[in-house]
Amino acid sequence: QVQLVESGGGLVQAGGSLRLSCAASGRTFSIYAMGWFRQASGKEREFVAAISRDGGRTAYADSVKGRFTISRDNAENTMYLQMNSLKPEDTAVYYCAARQGVIIIRRAAYNYWGQGTQVTVSS
């Protein structure tokens, strides 16, 4: 198992930037593909970005391509989401997720989840 803790959320003005972090426990971080998901009020949780076990492959939702960058540092057991040019529609609770194996974007494929961190983008 792996435990995940997100940090870095907050309130930011439209056009600004935030950097989210996801810290994982244990020494087996490198066996997990990782992902970021978000859930806005009244909406279903949706895929944002994912990264393979070694960081060699990434995937992004169309809505964030060119603005968000996912990365990981396996030596530090940490995954990041750099969020630039933020828009009000990016407002949501952002969740870190992990699964054993290859990169995938389907939410149900992830069986480990953090508690989430709130990102609010004002106009």
CSV table of C-alpha atoms in Angstrom, one decimal:
chain,number,residue,atom,x,y,z
A,1,GLN,CA,0.0,0.0,0.0
A,2,VAL,CA,0.9,3.6,-0.4
A,3,GLN,CA,-0.4,6.7,1.5
A,4,LEU,CA,-0.8,9.9,-0.3
A,5,VAL,CA,-0.9,13.5,1.0
A,6,GLU,CA,-1.5,16.5,-1.2
A,7,SER,CA,-0.4,20.0,-0.5
A,8,GLY,CA,0.0,23.4,-2.3
A,9,GLY,CA,-3.6,24.3,-2.9
A,10,GLY,CA,-5.1,27.7,-2.2
A,11,LEU,CA,-6.7,30.8,-3.5
A,12,VAL,CA,-5.2,32.4,-6.6
A,13,GLN,CA,-6.3,35.1,-9.1
A,14,ALA,CA,-7.1,34.1,-12.7
A,15,GLY,CA,-3.9,33.9,-14.7
A,16,GLY,CA,-1.8,33.0,-11.7
A,17,SER,CA,0.0,29.8,-10.9
A,18,LEU,CA,0.1,27.1,-8.2
A,19,ARG,CA,2.3,24.1,-7.7
A,20,LEU,CA,0.6,21.0,-6.1
A,21,SER,CA,2.6,18.3,-4.4
A,22,CYS,CA,1.7,14.7,-3.6
A,23,ALA,CA,4.0,13.0,-1.0
A,24,ALA,CA,3.9,9.3,-0.9
A,25,SER,CA,4.9,7.0,2.0
A,26,GLY,CA,7.0,4.0,1.8
A,27,ARG,CA,9.9,2.9,-0.4
A,28,THR,CA,8.0,1.6,-3.4
A,29,PHE,CA,6.9,4.8,-5.0
A,30,SER,CA,8.5,3.8,-8.3
A,31,ILE,CA,6.1,0.9,-8.9
A,32,TYR,CA,3.0,3.2,-9.1
A,33,ALA,CA,1.7,5.1,-12.0
A,34,MET,CA,0.3,8.3,-10.7
A,35,GLY,CA,-2.5,10.7,-11.6
A,36,TRP,CA,-4.2,13.9,-10.7
A,37,PHE,CA,-8.0,14.2,-10.6
A,38,ARG,CA,-10.2,17.1,-9.7
A,39,GLN,CA,-13.8,17.4,-8.6
A,40,ALA,CA,-15.7,20.7,-8.8
A,41,SER,CA,-18.8,21.3,-6.7
A,42,GLY,CA,-21.8,19.4,-8.0
A,43,LYS,CA,-19.7,17.6,-10.7
A,44,GLU,CA,-18.1,14.2,-11.1
A,45,ARG,CA,-14.4,13.7,-10.4
A,46,GLU,CA,-12.5,14.0,-13.6
A,47,PHE,CA,-9.1,13.2,-15.0
A,48,VAL,CA,-6.5,15.9,-15.1
A,49,ALA,CA,-3.1,14.3,-15.7
A,50,ALA,CA,-1.2,11.1,-15.3
A,51,ILE,CA,2.4,10.0,-15.3
A,52,SER,CA,4.1,6.6,-15.8
A,53,ARG,CA,6.2,4.8,-13.2
A,54,ASP,CA,9.5,6.2,-14.5
A,55,GLY,CA,8.1,9.5,-15.6
A,56,GLY,CA,8.7,8.8,-19.3
A,57,ARG,CA,5.0,9.0,-20.3
A,58,THR,CA,2.4,11.6,-19.4
A,59,ALA,CA,-1.2,12.2,-20.3
A,60,TYR,CA,-3.3,15.3,-19.9
A,61,ALA,CA,-7.0,16.2,-20.2
A,62,ASP,CA,-7.6,18.5,-23.2
A,63,SER,CA,-8.8,21.3,-20.9
A,64,VAL,CA,-5.3,21.6,-19.2
A,65,LYS,CA,-2.9,20.8,-22.1
A,66,GLY,CA,-0.3,23.5,-22.4
A,67,ARG,CA,-1.1,25.0,-19.0
A,68,PHE,CA,-0.4,22.1,-16.5
A,69,THR,CA,2.7,20.0,-16.2
A,70,ILE,CA,2.9,16.7,-14.3
A,71,SER,CA,6.2,15.4,-13.0
A,72,ARG,CA,7.6,13.1,-10.4
A,73,ASP,CA,10.7,12.6,-8.3
A,74,ASN,CA,11.0,9.0,-7.4
A,75,ALA,CA,14.0,9.6,-5.2
A,76,GLU,CA,11.8,12.0,-3.1
A,77,ASN,CA,8.6,9.9,-3.3
A,78,THR,CA,6.8,13.0,-4.6
A,79,MET,CA,4.6,13.9,-7.6
A,80,TYR,CA,3.9,17.5,-8.7
A,81,LEU,CA,1.4,19.4,-10.7
A,82,GLN,CA,2.5,22.7,-12.0
A,83,MET,CA,-0.6,24.8,-12.8
A,84,ASN,CA,-0.1,27.9,-14.9
A,85,SER,CA,-2.5,30.4,-16.5
A,86,LEU,CA,-5.2,29.3,-14.1
A,87,LYS,CA,-8.8,29.9,-15.0
A,88,PRO,CA,-11.9,30.1,-12.8
A,89,GLU,CA,-13.1,26.8,-14.3
A,90,ASP,CA,-10.0,25.1,-12.7
A,91,THR,CA,-11.6,25.6,-9.3
A,92,ALA,CA,-12.0,22.2,-7.7
A,93,VAL,CA,-10.7,19.8,-5.1
A,94,TYR,CA,-7.6,18.2,-6.6
A,95,TYR,CA,-6.8,14.6,-5.7
A,96,CYS,CA,-3.6,12.6,-6.0
A,97,ALA,CA,-4.0,9.0,-7.0
A,98,ALA,CA,-1.9,5.9,-7.5
A,99,ARG,CA,-2.2,2.5,-9.1
A,100,GLN,CA,0.2,-0.3,-9.6
A,101,GLY,CA,1.2,-0.8,-13.2
A,102,VAL,CA,1.0,1.2,-16.4
A,103,ILE,CA,-0.3,4.7,-17.0
A,104,ILE,CA,-4.1,4.9,-17.4
A,105,ILE,CA,-6.6,7.7,-17.3
A,106,ARG,CA,-9.7,5.8,-16.1
A,107,ARG,CA,-10.6,6.9,-12.6
A,108,ALA,CA,-11.7,3.5,-11.5
A,109,ALA,CA,-8.3,2.1,-12.2
A,110,TYR,CA,-6.7,4.0,-9.3
A,111,ASN,CA,-7.1,2.3,-6.0
A,112,TYR,CA,-5.1,4.7,-3.7
A,113,TRP,CA,-6.2,8.3,-3.1
A,114,GLY,CA,-5.2,11.3,-1.1
A,115,GLN,CA,-7.6,13.5,0.8
A,116,GLY,CA,-7.5,16.3,-1.7
A,117,THR,CA,-6.5,19.9,-1.7
A,118,GLN,CA,-8.7,22.9,-2.6
A,119,VAL,CA,-7.8,25.1,-5.5
A,120,THR,CA,-9.9,28.2,-6.0
A,121,VAL,CA,-9.3,30.6,-8.9
A,122,SER,CA,-11.0,34.0,-8.7
A,123,SER,CA,-11.9,36.2,-11.6
